[in-house]
Each structure stands twice: as C-alpha cells, then as structure tokens.
mmCIF file of C-alpha atoms in Angstrom:
data_model
loop_
_atom_site.group_PDB
_atom_site.id
_atom_site.type_symbol
_atom_site.label_atom_id
_atom_site.label_comp_id
_atom_site.label_asym_id
_atom_site.label_seq_id
_atom_site.Cartn_x
_atom_site.Cartn_y
_atom_site.Cartn_z
ATOM 1 C CA UNK E 1156 36.170 22.584 147.171
ATOM 2 C CA UNK E 1157 34.944 21.938 143.660
ATOM 3 C CA UNK E 1158 34.451 25.632 143.163
ATOM 4 C CA UNK E 1159 37.932 26.375 144.504
ATOM 5 C CA UNK E 1160 39.483 23.770 142.209
ATOM 6 C CA UNK E 1161 37.544 25.189 139.275
ATOM 7 C CA UNK E 1162 38.788 28.710 140.021
ATOM 8 C CA UNK E 1163 42.359 27.484 140.368
ATOM 9 C CA UNK E 1164 42.137 25.570 137.076
ATOM 10 C CA UNK E 1165 40.632 28.582 135.243
ATOM 11 C CA UNK E 1166 43.273 30.875 136.723
ATOM 12 C CA UNK E 1167 46.023 28.428 135.736
ATOM 13 C CA UNK E 1168 44.626 28.189 132.187
ATOM 14 C CA UNK E 1169 44.496 31.957 131.920
ATOM 15 C CA UNK E 1170 48.105 32.269 133.035
ATOM 16 C CA UNK E 1171 49.185 29.522 130.648
ATOM 17 C CA UNK E 1172 47.210 31.027 127.770
ATOM 18 C CA UNK E 1173 49.028 34.315 128.333
ATOM 19 C CA UNK E 1174 52.310 32.463 128.169
ATOM 20 C CA UNK E 1175 51.299 30.794 124.896
ATOM 21 C CA UNK E 1176 50.294 34.134 123.404
ATOM 22 C CA UNK E 1177 53.667 35.656 124.197
ATOM 23 C CA UNK E 1178 55.371 32.791 122.284
ATOM 24 C CA UNK E 1179 53.878 34.272 119.069
ATOM 25 C CA UNK E 1180 55.213 37.746 119.669
ATOM 26 C CA UNK E 1181 56.824 39.156 116.562
ATOM 27 C CA UNK E 1182 60.172 40.820 116.956
ATOM 28 C CA UNK E 1183 61.572 43.470 114.684
ATOM 29 C CA UNK E 1184 65.256 44.094 114.535
ATOM 30 C CA UNK E 1185 67.097 46.478 112.237
ATOM 31 C CA UNK E 1186 70.617 46.301 110.969
ATOM 32 C CA UNK E 1187 72.373 48.561 108.493
ATOM 33 C CA UNK E 1188 74.342 46.518 106.015
ATOM 34 C CA UNK E 1189 77.331 47.637 104.061
ATOM 35 C CA UNK E 1190 77.287 49.362 100.717
ATOM 36 C CA UNK E 1191 78.829 47.105 98.124
ATOM 37 C CA UNK E 1192 80.801 48.401 95.179
ATOM 38 C CA UNK E 1193 81.653 46.328 92.127
ATOM 39 C CA UNK E 1194 84.010 47.489 89.416
ATOM 40 C CA UNK E 1195 85.068 45.929 86.167
ATOM 41 C CA UNK E 1196 86.984 46.771 83.013
ATOM 42 C CA UNK E 1197 85.359 46.901 79.571
ATOM 43 C CA UNK E 1198 85.197 43.286 78.452
ATOM 44 C CA UNK E 1199 84.052 42.116 81.881
ATOM 45 C CA UNK E 1200 87.328 41.552 83.798
ATOM 46 C CA UNK E 1201 87.050 42.674 87.431
ATOM 47 C CA UNK E 1202 89.250 45.493 88.696
ATOM 48 C CA UNK E 1203 91.421 43.427 91.039
ATOM 49 C CA UNK E 1204 93.069 45.208 93.967
ATOM 50 C CA UNK E 1205 92.092 48.588 92.557
ATOM 51 C CA UNK E 1206 92.330 51.693 94.743
ATOM 52 C CA UNK E 1207 88.949 52.824 96.076
ATOM 53 C CA UNK E 1208 88.225 56.228 97.560
ATOM 54 C CA UNK E 1209 84.848 56.998 99.105
ATOM 55 C CA UNK E 1210 83.899 60.633 99.584
ATOM 56 C CA UNK E 1211 80.836 61.631 101.599
ATOM 57 C CA UNK E 1212 78.869 64.586 100.337
ATOM 58 C CA UNK E 1213 77.064 66.640 102.967
ATOM 59 C CA UNK E 1214 75.236 69.770 101.863
ATOM 60 C CA UNK E 1215 77.369 69.945 98.749
ATOM 61 C CA UNK E 1216 80.633 69.660 100.671
ATOM 62 C CA UNK E 1217 82.787 66.681 99.832
ATOM 63 C CA UNK E 1218 85.023 64.963 102.365
ATOM 64 C CA UNK E 1219 87.108 61.790 102.118
ATOM 65 C CA UNK E 1220 85.281 59.127 104.146
ATOM 66 C CA UNK E 1221 87.494 56.090 103.656
ATOM 67 C CA UNK E 1222 89.948 54.387 101.326
ATOM 68 C CA UNK E 1223 90.520 50.753 100.455
ATOM 69 C CA UNK E 1224 91.138 48.235 97.701
ATOM 70 C CA UNK E 1225 88.861 45.959 95.729
ATOM 71 C CA UNK E 1226 89.129 42.199 96.202
ATOM 72 C CA UNK E 1227 89.923 39.672 93.456
ATOM 73 C CA UNK E 1228 86.306 39.879 92.252
ATOM 74 C CA UNK E 1229 86.556 43.641 91.896
ATOM 75 C CA UNK E 1230 84.296 44.128 94.927
ATOM 76 C CA UNK E 1231 84.572 46.443 97.895
ATOM 77 C CA UNK E 1232 82.211 47.056 100.795
ATOM 78 C CA UNK E 1233 81.938 49.864 103.310
ATOM 79 C CA UNK E 1234 79.536 50.746 106.147
ATOM 80 C CA UNK E 1235 77.374 53.804 105.547
ATOM 81 C CA UNK E 1236 77.654 56.689 107.956
ATOM 82 C CA UNK E 1237 74.436 57.731 109.666
ATOM 83 C CA UNK E 1238 73.187 61.026 108.289
ATOM 84 C CA UNK E 1239 75.129 60.923 105.044
ATOM 85 C CA UNK E 1240 72.849 60.683 102.031
ATOM 86 C CA UNK E 1241 75.311 60.928 99.190
ATOM 87 C CA UNK E 1242 78.684 59.383 98.394
ATOM 88 C CA UNK E 1243 81.134 59.718 95.513
ATOM 89 C CA UNK E 1244 82.999 56.481 94.917
ATOM 90 C CA UNK E 1245 86.190 56.530 92.830
ATOM 91 C CA UNK E 1246 87.930 53.360 91.635
ATOM 92 C CA UNK E 1247 91.382 53.445 90.041
ATOM 93 C CA UNK E 1248 92.945 50.187 88.787
ATOM 94 C CA UNK E 1249 96.568 49.918 89.893
ATOM 95 C CA UNK E 1250 97.597 47.816 86.880
ATOM 96 C CA UNK E 1251 95.927 50.124 84.344
ATOM 97 C CA UNK E 1252 97.560 53.524 84.573
ATOM 98 C CA UNK E 1253 95.462 56.341 83.167
ATOM 99 C CA UNK E 1254 92.120 54.764 83.960
ATOM 100 C CA UNK E 1255 89.612 55.799 86.563
ATOM 101 C CA UNK E 1256 85.875 55.443 87.112
ATOM 102 C CA UNK E 1257 83.560 57.115 89.556
ATOM 103 C CA UNK E 1258 79.933 57.082 90.499
ATOM 104 C CA UNK E 1259 77.640 59.069 92.768
ATOM 105 C CA UNK E 1260 75.553 57.013 95.182
ATOM 106 C CA UNK E 1261 72.404 58.644 96.517
ATOM 107 C CA UNK E 1262 71.080 56.806 99.569
ATOM 108 C CA UNK E 1263 67.608 58.276 99.169
ATOM 109 C CA UNK E 1264 67.210 56.507 95.843
ATOM 110 C CA UNK E 1265 67.118 52.846 96.790
ATOM 111 C CA UNK E 1266 68.544 51.419 93.627
ATOM 112 C CA UNK E 1267 71.936 50.398 92.368
ATOM 113 C CA UNK E 1268 73.723 52.868 90.183
ATOM 114 C CA UNK E 1269 76.231 52.281 87.454
ATOM 115 C CA UNK E 1270 78.668 54.524 85.664
ATOM 116 C CA UNK E 1271 80.289 54.242 82.250
ATOM 117 C CA UNK E 1272 77.435 52.291 80.699
ATOM 118 C CA UNK E 1273 75.350 54.875 78.910
ATOM 119 C CA UNK E 1274 73.792 52.467 76.447
ATOM 120 C CA UNK E 1275 74.232 48.823 75.438
ATOM 121 C CA UNK E 1276 77.426 48.245 73.423
ATOM 122 C CA UNK E 1277 75.631 47.008 70.322
ATOM 123 C CA UNK E 1278 73.572 50.204 70.218
ATOM 124 C CA UNK E 1279 76.753 52.260 70.571
ATOM 125 C CA UNK E 1280 78.319 50.405 67.638
ATOM 126 C CA UNK E 1281 75.249 50.807 65.446
ATOM 127 C CA UNK E 1282 75.013 54.506 66.342
ATOM 128 C CA UNK E 1283 78.703 54.989 65.606
ATOM 129 C CA UNK E 1284 78.439 53.388 62.178
ATOM 130 C CA UNK E 1285 75.370 55.516 61.505
ATOM 131 C CA UNK E 1286 77.218 58.692 62.483
ATOM 132 C CA UNK E 1287 80.126 57.706 60.223
ATOM 133 C CA UNK E 1288 77.799 57.132 57.267
ATOM 134 C CA UNK E 1289 76.145 60.489 57.904
ATOM 135 C CA UNK E 1290 79.480 62.238 58.252
ATOM 136 C CA UNK E 1291 80.671 60.667 54.992
ATOM 137 C CA UNK E 1292 77.558 61.926 53.223
ATOM 138 C CA UNK E 1293 77.873 65.435 54.628
ATOM 139 C CA UNK E 1294 81.569 65.748 53.822
ATOM 140 C CA UNK E 1295 81.002 64.426 50.283
ATOM 141 C CA UNK E 1296 78.316 67.055 49.777
ATOM 142 C CA UNK E 1297 80.575 69.786 51.154
ATOM 143 C CA UNK E 1298 83.481 68.802 48.890
ATOM 144 C CA UNK E 1299 81.168 68.544 45.869
ATOM 145 C CA UNK E 1300 79.766 72.044 46.494
ATOM 146 C CA UNK E 1301 83.265 73.409 46.956
ATOM 147 C CA UNK E 1302 84.272 71.960 43.597
ATOM 148 C CA UNK E 1303 81.149 73.365 41.921
ATOM 149 C CA UNK E 1304 81.932 76.878 43.178
ATOM 150 C CA UNK E 1305 85.358 76.669 41.581
ATOM 151 C CA UNK F 396 93.788 50.627 77.555
ATOM 152 C CA UNK F 397 95.631 53.524 75.964
ATOM 153 C CA UNK F 398 92.462 55.609 76.232
ATOM 154 C CA UNK F 399 93.054 57.912 79.180
ATOM 155 C CA UNK F 400 89.993 58.634 81.330
ATOM 156 C CA UNK F 401 88.663 61.958 82.598
ATOM 157 C CA UNK F 402 89.958 63.274 85.900
ATOM 158 C CA UNK F 403 93.499 61.936 85.527
ATOM 159 C CA UNK F 404 95.413 64.663 83.708
ATOM 160 C CA UNK F 405 96.042 68.276 84.630
ATOM 161 C CA UNK F 406 94.356 71.135 82.757
ATOM 162 C CA UNK F 407 97.696 72.113 81.153
ATOM 163 C CA UNK F 408 98.254 68.644 79.693
ATOM 164 C CA UNK F 409 94.647 68.456 78.482
ATOM 165 C CA UNK F 410 94.988 71.855 76.826
ATOM 166 C CA UNK F 411 98.305 70.867 75.193
ATOM 167 C CA UNK F 412 96.641 67.721 73.819
ATOM 168 C CA UNK F 413 93.788 69.752 72.319
ATOM 169 C CA UNK F 414 96.158 72.328 70.809
ATOM 170 C CA UNK F 415 98.379 69.689 69.165
ATOM 171 C CA UNK F 416 95.355 67.745 67.903
ATOM 172 C CA UNK F 417 93.733 70.897 66.507
ATOM 173 C CA UNK F 418 96.971 71.935 64.785
ATOM 174 C CA UNK F 419 97.530 68.539 63.117
ATOM 175 C CA UNK F 420 93.842 68.306 62.167
ATOM 176 C CA UNK F 421 93.908 71.759 60.607
ATOM 177 C CA UNK F 422 96.931 70.892 58.507
ATOM 178 C CA UNK F 423 95.666 67.487 57.326
ATOM 179 C CA UNK F 424 91.880 67.815 57.033
ATOM 180 C CA UNK F 425 92.171 69.993 53.916
ATOM 181 C CA UNK F 426 93.710 67.102 52.028
ATOM 182 C CA UNK F 427 90.475 65.130 52.106
ATOM 183 C CA UNK F 428 89.203 64.589 48.583
ATOM 184 C CA UNK F 429 85.759 63.293 47.653
ATOM 185 C CA UNK F 430 87.227 60.024 46.387
ATOM 186 C CA UNK F 431 88.943 59.395 49.765
ATOM 187 C CA UNK F 432 85.741 59.581 51.789
ATOM 188 C CA UNK F 433 84.503 55.979 51.356
ATOM 189 C CA UNK F 434 87.943 54.629 52.335
ATOM 190 C CA UNK F 435 88.202 57.096 55.227
ATOM 191 C CA UNK F 436 84.771 56.035 56.508
ATOM 192 C CA UNK F 437 85.506 52.326 56.185
ATOM 193 C CA UNK F 438 88.842 52.485 57.975
ATOM 194 C CA UNK F 439 87.429 54.772 60.677
ATOM 195 C CA UNK F 440 84.627 52.254 61.238
ATOM 196 C CA UNK F 441 87.230 49.480 61.639
ATOM 197 C CA UNK F 442 89.229 51.617 64.094
ATOM 198 C CA UNK F 443 86.055 52.498 66.038
ATOM 199 C CA UNK F 444 84.968 48.858 66.396
ATOM 200 C CA UNK F 445 88.497 47.474 67.013
ATOM 201 C CA UNK F 446 88.461 48.816 70.575
ATOM 202 C CA UNK F 447 85.719 46.301 71.373
ATOM 203 C CA UNK F 448 87.918 43.309 70.564
ATOM 204 C CA UNK F 449 89.389 42.445 73.959
ATOM 205 C CA UNK F 450 92.228 40.057 74.642
ATOM 206 C CA UNK F 451 92.129 38.692 78.213
ATOM 207 C CA UNK F 452 95.505 39.131 79.855
ATOM 208 C CA UNK F 453 96.008 37.897 83.410
ATOM 209 C CA UNK F 454 94.117 40.119 85.806
ATOM 210 C CA UNK F 455 93.057 42.552 83.094
ATOM 211 C CA UNK F 456 92.265 42.699 79.373
ATOM 212 C CA UNK F 457 93.576 44.779 76.493
ATOM 213 C CA UNK F 458 91.949 45.702 73.198
ATOM 214 C CA UNK F 459 93.109 46.206 69.639
ATOM 215 C CA UNK F 460 94.128 49.735 68.595
ATOM 216 C CA UNK F 461 94.687 49.390 64.811
ATOM 217 C CA UNK F 462 96.256 52.837 64.467
ATOM 218 C CA UNK F 463 99.091 51.292 62.416
ATOM 219 C CA UNK F 464 96.608 49.924 59.878
ATOM 220 C CA UNK F 465 94.871 53.313 59.788
ATOM 221 C CA UNK F 466 98.208 55.006 59.054
ATOM 222 C CA UNK F 467 99.150 52.552 56.298
ATOM 223 C CA UNK F 468 95.815 52.817 54.522
ATOM 224 C CA UNK F 469 95.006 56.499 54.998
ATOM 225 C CA UNK F 470 98.398 58.212 55.146
ATOM 226 C CA UNK F 471 98.119 61.824 56.296
ATOM 227 C CA UNK F 472 94.346 61.473 56.616
ATOM 228 C CA UNK F 473 94.848 58.915 59.389
ATOM 229 C CA UNK F 474 94.879 61.641 62.053
ATOM 230 C CA UNK F 475 91.393 62.802 61.044
ATOM 231 C CA UNK F 476 90.165 59.208 61.039
ATOM 232 C CA UNK F 477 91.545 58.592 64.519
ATOM 233 C CA UNK F 478 90.052 61.823 65.848
ATOM 234 C CA UNK F 479 86.583 60.848 64.593
ATOM 235 C CA UNK F 480 87.000 57.306 65.915
ATOM 236 C CA UNK F 481 88.066 58.510 69.361
ATOM 237 C CA UNK F 482 85.179 60.981 69.586
ATOM 238 C CA UNK F 483 82.717 58.177 68.781
ATOM 239 C CA UNK F 484 84.427 55.755 71.185
ATOM 240 C CA UNK F 485 84.309 58.317 74.003
ATOM 241 C CA UNK F 486 80.669 59.320 73.547
ATOM 242 C CA UNK F 487 79.132 56.015 72.472
ATOM 243 C CA UNK F 488 81.273 53.296 74.038
ATOM 244 C CA UNK F 489 82.642 55.080 77.100
ATOM 245 C CA UNK F 490 86.245 54.391 76.045
ATOM 246 C CA UNK F 491 88.423 57.205 77.319
ATOM 247 C CA UNK F 492 87.231 60.525 78.651
ATOM 248 C CA UNK F 493 85.630 63.476 76.919
ATOM 249 C CA UNK F 494 88.170 66.047 78.115
ATOM 250 C CA UNK F 495 90.983 63.687 77.083
ATOM 251 C CA UNK F 496 89.858 63.373 73.441
ATOM 252 C CA UNK F 497 92.655 65.759 72.407
ATOM 253 C CA UNK F 498 95.362 63.871 74.303
ATOM 254 C CA UNK F 499 94.086 60.461 73.222
ATOM 255 C CA UNK F 500 93.944 61.559 69.565
ATOM 256 C CA UNK F 501 97.495 62.855 69.859
ATOM 257 C CA UNK F 502 98.717 59.613 71.481
ATOM 258 C CA UNK F 503 97.164 57.399 68.812
ATOM 259 C CA UNK F 504 97.169 59.738 65.816
ATOM 260 C CA UNK F 505 100.845 60.738 65.794
ATOM 261 C CA UNK F 506 101.962 57.058 65.828
ATOM 262 C CA UNK F 507 99.558 56.436 62.924
ATOM 263 C CA UNK F 508 101.371 59.139 60.953
ATOM 264 C CA UNK F 509 104.682 57.562 61.989
ATOM 265 C CA UNK F 510 103.420 54.167 60.756
ATOM 266 C CA UNK F 511 102.655 55.778 57.403
ATOM 267 C CA UNK F 512 106.200 57.181 57.328
ATOM 268 C CA UNK F 513 107.699 53.766 58.138
ATOM 269 C CA UNK F 514 105.498 52.069 55.554
ATOM 270 C CA UNK F 515 106.642 54.490 52.854
ATOM 271 C CA UNK F 516 110.163 53.129 53.300
ATOM 272 C CA UNK F 517 108.744 49.731 52.376
ATOM 273 C CA UNK F 518 110.553 46.814 50.920
ATOM 274 C CA UNK F 519 108.428 45.891 47.890
ATOM 275 C CA UNK F 520 109.460 42.255 48.053
ATOM 276 C CA UNK F 521 108.488 41.937 51.692
ATOM 277 C CA UNK F 522 105.453 44.183 51.887
ATOM 278 C CA UNK F 523 103.960 42.117 54.739
ATOM 279 C CA UNK F 524 107.072 42.770 56.807
ATOM 280 C CA UNK F 525 106.879 46.523 56.148
ATOM 281 C CA UNK F 526 103.197 46.600 57.093
ATOM 282 C CA UNK F 527 103.754 44.536 60.230
ATOM 283 C CA UNK F 528 106.739 46.625 61.278
ATOM 284 C CA UNK F 529 104.807 49.865 60.789
ATOM 285 C CA UNK F 530 101.842 48.567 62.814
ATOM 286 C CA UNK F 531 104.013 47.199 65.632
ATOM 287 C CA UNK F 532 105.934 50.485 65.804
ATOM 288 C CA UNK F 533 102.671 52.438 65.971
ATOM 289 C CA UNK F 534 101.505 50.482 69.031
ATOM 290 C CA UNK F 535 104.898 50.829 70.756
ATOM 291 C CA UNK F 536 104.917 54.569 70.083
ATOM 292 C CA UNK F 537 101.344 54.854 71.362
ATOM 293 C CA UNK F 538 102.302 53.087 74.594
ATOM 294 C CA UNK F 539 105.305 55.385 75.048
ATOM 295 C CA UNK F 540 103.272 58.545 74.411
ATOM 296 C CA UNK F 541 100.558 57.355 76.809
ATOM 297 C CA UNK F 542 103.170 56.585 79.466
ATOM 298 C CA UNK F 543 104.704 60.019 78.937
ATOM 299 C CA UNK F 544 101.285 61.632 79.347
ATOM 300 C CA UNK F 545 100.547 59.692 82.538
ATOM 301 C CA UNK F 546 104.022 60.571 83.802
ATOM 302 C CA UNK F 547 102.836 64.188 84.022
ATOM 303 C CA UNK F 548 100.416 63.124 86.787
ATOM 304 C CA UNK F 549 103.374 62.409 89.034
ATOM 305 C CA UNK F 550 103.502 58.643 88.598
ATOM 306 C CA UNK F 551 106.886 57.004 88.176
ATOM 307 C CA UNK F 552 107.661 56.900 84.420
ATOM 308 C CA UNK F 553 109.510 53.560 84.365
ATOM 309 C CA UNK F 554 106.764 51.817 86.313
ATOM 310 C CA UNK F 555 104.063 53.146 84.005
ATOM 311 C CA UNK F 556 106.044 52.203 80.876
ATOM 312 C CA UNK F 557 106.652 48.688 82.191
ATOM 313 C CA UNK F 558 102.978 48.221 83.179
ATOM 314 C CA UNK F 559 101.651 49.528 79.851
ATOM 315 C CA UNK F 560 104.237 47.727 77.696
ATOM 316 C CA UNK F 561 103.744 44.433 79.521
ATOM 317 C CA UNK F 562 99.996 44.708 78.978
ATOM 318 C CA UNK F 563 100.453 45.579 75.306
ATOM 319 C CA UNK F 564 102.965 42.921 74.261
ATOM 320 C CA UNK F 565 100.123 40.670 72.981
ATOM 321 C CA UNK F 566 98.598 43.640 71.133
ATOM 322 C CA UNK F 567 101.940 44.512 69.527
ATOM 323 C CA UNK F 568 102.307 40.911 68.345
ATOM 324 C CA UNK F 569 98.691 40.564 67.184
ATOM 325 C CA UNK F 570 98.681 43.888 65.338
ATOM 326 C CA UNK F 571 102.056 43.187 63.723
ATOM 327 C CA UNK F 572 100.842 39.829 62.390
ATOM 328 C CA UNK F 573 97.309 40.951 61.459
ATOM 329 C CA UNK F 574 98.359 44.217 59.792
ATOM 330 C CA UNK F 575 101.260 42.477 58.017
ATOM 331 C CA UNK F 576 98.865 39.869 56.609
ATOM 332 C CA UNK F 577 96.259 42.502 55.640
ATOM 333 C CA UNK F 578 98.967 44.567 53.911
ATOM 334 C CA UNK F 579 100.135 41.559 51.876
ATOM 335 C CA UNK F 580 96.560 40.644 50.978
ATOM 336 C CA UNK F 581 95.624 44.194 49.951
ATOM 337 C CA UNK F 582 98.780 44.546 47.871
ATOM 338 C CA UNK F 583 97.682 41.499 45.874
ATOM 339 C CA UNK F 584 93.970 42.197 45.483
ATOM 340 C CA UNK F 585 93.498 45.971 45.866
ATOM 341 C CA UNK F 586 96.787 47.866 46.122
ATOM 342 C CA UNK F 587 95.026 51.238 45.742
ATOM 343 C CA UNK F 588 93.678 50.781 49.289
ATOM 344 C CA UNK F 589 97.223 51.088 50.625
ATOM 345 C CA UNK F 590 98.560 54.591 50.866
ATOM 346 C CA UNK F 591 101.763 54.161 48.944
ATOM 347 C CA UNK F 592 102.209 57.738 47.767
#
C-alpha cells in the first residue's frame, strides 16, 4: 500500500508540476497599429481640420488609398495596408489657401519622416544673411569693374 | 501665408509668374548702382527675416511681409530685393515653393512697386501717414494678387479672398503702424534711406 501511495503521490506531483510549468508559458501576439501623421504650420500651430490624402505606392504606381481630415491637434491616423511599403501623404490646410505639404513614408525604414524642415531655422537665417553679404560683395565688384571699363 | 507652395498652381500660371518676374527684373536690375548695394542688402535681409515673425491668429498664424517697407526704401529696386528674399526664403526656410518663386515674387514685388508709387505722392507734413498707407496698401494688394492666383486653381474667388483677408487684417494693421513709425523716424534721422526720388 505504501508503494501504491508513493506512486500515486509522485504521479500527482508530476501532473501538478506540468500544470505549474504551463502557467509560465510566454505568449506572443502581434498587432499592426495605425500610422500617425502630424502636421503643423511654420511657427508651430497645428493644421486643424486640414484635408489629408494618402496615396499608396506599389511598384512605382500611385493610387489614392484614403482621405480624411486632421484633428484639432493637427493629427491624423490611418491603418496600413498589408503589402504596401510606401505611401505619399498630402496635407492641405483648409483655412490657408495656397499651402500644401507632402511627405513620402517608406515602411521599410522604421523611422519617422518629416518634410519642409531641411535645416534648423537659425541655420537658415545665418546662411541667408551670409548669402546676402556674399551677393552684395559680388555685385559691388561687378559694378566697379563695369565702371572701370568705361 | 502669401507664399504659395509647390504643387498648387498649373504649369501655365507658374510660367506666367516666371515671365512677369523675369521681365520686371530685367527692366529694374540695371538701375542698381554701387552705392545702393549696402541699402539693398540691409533691406533684403530685413524682408528675408520678417517672414519668421509669426502672429498667432485663432487656429493658424500669419507672418510679417514688409514688402511695403521694401518699396518705400528701395523704390524700383524693391522688386530685385523681393526676388532675392523669396529665393532665400524658399531654399533656406521652406517658405513657399521652388517652382512658385516667380509667382510669389510677382505677388509681393508688384505691390512693393505700388507702395513706392503711393509713397511718392506723400504728404510731407504727415510722412508717417504716407508710409503707413503705402505699407497697408502693399499688403492688401499682395493678398488680392495671391487670391487671384489661387483662383486659377478652381477655388471660389470670394471665399479665398475672405479667408486670406481675414487672416491678414492683423498684418495690415501691424505693417501700417510699424512702417508708418519707421518712415517718420527715418525722415528725421536719415532721410536718404527713404526713396523719395
């Protein structure tokens, strides 16, 4: 009887230990989130209720995927389509006629992309003033030479 | 806000803008004298940087234009100054498109020339008023020309004019007051900076 009880206890422990092991099973679940778009006007104000057009680019061919409007924070989200690696996103503010911005989103490059911000503003200003100084020098030289020829 | 972006206008309108800009540039650029260059550079620098001064306005923001001041101080050379300023703004600050440089120069440069014309009819006793009036008129004319340009895209003209004018009322007021004050100040301390000929 002792042996039988021992076997039963060992068997029960084994079964229970299996149950405990399964409690530590790790689960993996995948979910594709939405692509978020944020747009703003120079100066930092968000493009509120701006028209958004999303084009999907497949093998160089562009096709309108969906349209929508940005929220009050200038944000817009859309679900990606399986198989599409590239999108062109166009935002047009409704209260700013004549303005439009667009960006190309490549899904294979996992990083955010931004358009219209080539370099920091302060660098743009410094470069511009530098160009103006250079242009002033060059035009002065040109006018001086012209006068000398006369 | 009066800087039109790429991808909005048709090729015909873009080409017309370039042709008009090239024609006015060709007829005015030859008048640049060596002694005008420091003033031209200084005013162009002010015009270039002015677009960075934003005034928050409800859901959006507008920026200074200063084409009236450019017209008053540079006269016929103002068109060249505005062309250079717009090229630099487009390439370095991302204001306006590259293909629209011609149209944008036309929309801001012609009102600058008009401001110079208005300023020449000045009342010597009320020079601030003449300067302010010229600057305010330049902004209004710029808004109208921009609206007319956007109208070619098929948008309703009245709606565009109302939207652009409403957004630019603060700019018209600010530029009228600021340019009027600058004109009065320059007339007292350095009248040669004003293009009174």
